[in-house]
Amino acid sequence: MTDLLQATSLAKKFGDHEVIKDVSFSVPRGTVTAIVGPSGSGKTTLLRGLNALERPDSGIVQIADVSVDFAKIRASRRGRLGSADRALLRRYQAHSGMVFQGHNLFPHRTALQNVTEGPIVVQRVPAAEATENARALLAKVGLADHADKFPYQLSGGQQQRVGIARALALEPDLLLFDEPTSALDPELVGEVLDVIRQLAKEGRTMVLVTHEIRFARDVADEVLFIDGGLVVERGRPRDVLDHPKHERTQAFLRRLLEV
Amino acid sequence: MLATLFLLAGVFLAPPAHAATDKPSGLPKTLRVGTEGVYPPFSYYDASDKLTGYDVDYIKEVGKRLGVQVKFVETPWDSMFSALQSKRIDLVANQVTLNPERKAKYDLSSPYISTTGVLVVASDNKSIKSLKDLKGKRAGENITSNWAATAKKNGATVVGVDAMDKAISALTQGRVDAIVNDKLAVKNYLNTKGTKGVKIVATTDDKSESVFAARRGSSYMPAIDKEIRAMRQDGTSQKLYDKYFGAKAAEKSGTSDWQVVKDNAWPMLKATLKTTIPLTVVAFLIGLLIAVLVALMRRSSVLVLSWIARVFISIIRGTPLLVQLVIVFYGLPEIGIKFSTFISAAIALSLNVGGYGAEIVRSAISSVPDGQWEAAETIGMDYRTSLRRVILPQASRIAVPPLGNTLLSLVKDTSLTSMILALDLFHQAQIAAAPTYSYFALYCAAAVYYWVICFILNHFQGRLETRLNRYVVR
Ligand SMILES: Nc1ncnc2c1ncn2[C@@H]1O[C@H](COP(=O)(O)OP(=O)(O)OP(=O)(O)O)[C@@H](O)[C@H]1O
Ligand SMILES: [Mg+2]
């Protein structure tokens, strides 16, 4: 199987705080990778790094045919990038779609408009085609009847599913999820996980940060356990989650099972 | 920023003042004459809304005799000489009193009318017959005027009154015993309001003469003086005097305030529709554009841009609007940049709206959560698309209420342009009030107009807010 994503030696500091120290991993096309680890271990930072929302200080990431060497992307003192770098990052970002923990839907647009926004405005897909496509996606996430509602008129679980449809609309090669269910009431978690499970079945390539260990065991092909900005353990779910070798992994899982 | 705006606006630069060849008399083909239009009976608008008055008719006649076209440019007294210096006008015909200071600074004609002071008392007063009788009496005067000085010199106690109508009513009500004031002004008032209850008992020795004024070195005066002499000799001067100060001039006496307001309702509405509203609309739209640009510059990571924006905002918010208006209107012509009245007013007001609006827009943009920028970025939007499609629509919801306040202030601030001769609603009220002395009634009427505009705007603001709020939880 060919790798869709290949990350090599990623590192990121916030001030003096080394949040990601030296992380390398790859994600084969059509597989699901789950990232687990204690709070503050750097999971979100790593995921945002893969999407260049938070640029790593160094390291190389290749997604599909675009490769970015972050050490070479140097911003000016005040955080501005050159136009070539900006164009490269734009191409790089186009390969992945992001689903946020707090959904970040556009509040002034209906569910349908949230989904069509990217295709129409960025990809210049004709409106009729984009709308048809968006309706199909909303139907797929179980929201066919809610297309014309504003985000505030939807439940948390529904909002998160619109967020997934919005990411899917751009047809990215890779989907990134940052704890897509952790902001939800427990009874709403299931409907969102079902959608993700469905996507896994379709063979989408996904990287997801999650605290739902049972769910990770279910859908993931590979699990990365991260602590202190390093990959402590990796492997098949049943190895890492059921028979962890590393002491830190064992402690983390024990704590999770206690609650 | 300012400089670029002025450059941009340079497209509207007024054409050169008068390219036409000068007459052999040294006068331009078209003589632009500054006059107040609110100073009856010298310069005012008559009942049919035509500029008229002693000074107006006089200079018109002079122009006719010299074969030049006279074009009146209405100018408030306080900016009359700035207008002369900045070449917006060529001549002042507005009761310029001859004095040595003026003689040193301007080209002055020979006098075309002269006046003295008069002593006015109540009709039943038998004790005051001359200035000497003022000793120990109360005189109603504008305390900074020379008439107050004359009254004091003759032993009177000065009671401050700031306008002719108030002085006369103080006299008839017995709150003062006498008034010393300009003969022509008194006659005009009595001609307008009726002479009931007061009489003129004496004249003073002070004599004041009125002249036309031009910029130094104009070379107009020999020709103008020759015509003034001729008009005095052939009786034209006297005829004009009788028209405005003679017994027959009393034709309009006793018009009620209500009638004045009714007569002026339409002219005031016209001024509202022709100047106040268009000025508000233009200044607000351009001002909003400036506000958004400056707000973005202020947020910019390019140091120079954000500093320019800061300085601009600080200057606009830290200086009076009136000063800004005067700078645009009289300051810029001094360095060779000249706009029409409307455009000057629009520029000054837009910059003002831009300065205040920038801070509003900036804080509205900051109030949109970072997650919105990030979501826009992950679906591939660049900075400008993110702004246009995601950030500004949400910021506008936050910005509309405070911008609504800015708009209401702007509506009222347009009245300040009456200082720089735009014919707005408030200026129209001044024009109508001057010949009738119905200041209070007409200013109340103007207030009603402003209030109605604001009321309507407020209504639409409410609807806009409802529309913008449709996507948030209620
Ligand atoms: N923008 C930032 N500036 C400074 N420090 C940051 C920033 N973002 C994250 N950090 C720090 O980096 C560390 C890792 O944060 P991160 O959000 O990646 O953790 P996480 O593994 O996602 O945790 P959680 O499970 O609680 O979401 C934390 O100590 C956090 O305080
Ligand atoms: Mg996190």
mmCIF file of C-alpha atoms and ligand atoms in Angstrom, chain A residues 40 42-45 101 178-179 209 211, ligand 2:
data_model
loop_
_atom_site.group_PDB
_atom_site.id
_atom_site.type_symbol
_atom_site.label_atom_id
_atom_site.label_comp_id
_atom_site.label_asym_id
_atom_site.label_seq_id
_atom_site.Cartn_x
_atom_site.Cartn_y
_atom_site.Cartn_z
ATOM 1 C CA GLY A 40 -1.356 18.485 26.818
ATOM 2 C CA GLY A 42 0.666 17.747 21.764
ATOM 3 C CA LYS A 43 -2.038 15.880 19.803
ATOM 4 C CA THR A 44 -3.868 18.984 18.626
ATOM 5 C CA THR A 45 -0.631 20.745 17.792
ATOM 6 C CA GLN A 101 -13.439 20.056 17.986
ATOM 7 C CA ASP A 178 -9.547 16.796 16.326
ATOM 8 C CA GLU A 179 -11.594 15.170 19.056
ATOM 9 C CA VAL A 209 -7.337 12.541 17.567
ATOM 10 C CA HIS A 211 -10.304 9.955 23.601
HETATM 11 MG MG MG C 2 -6.342 18.886 21.833
#
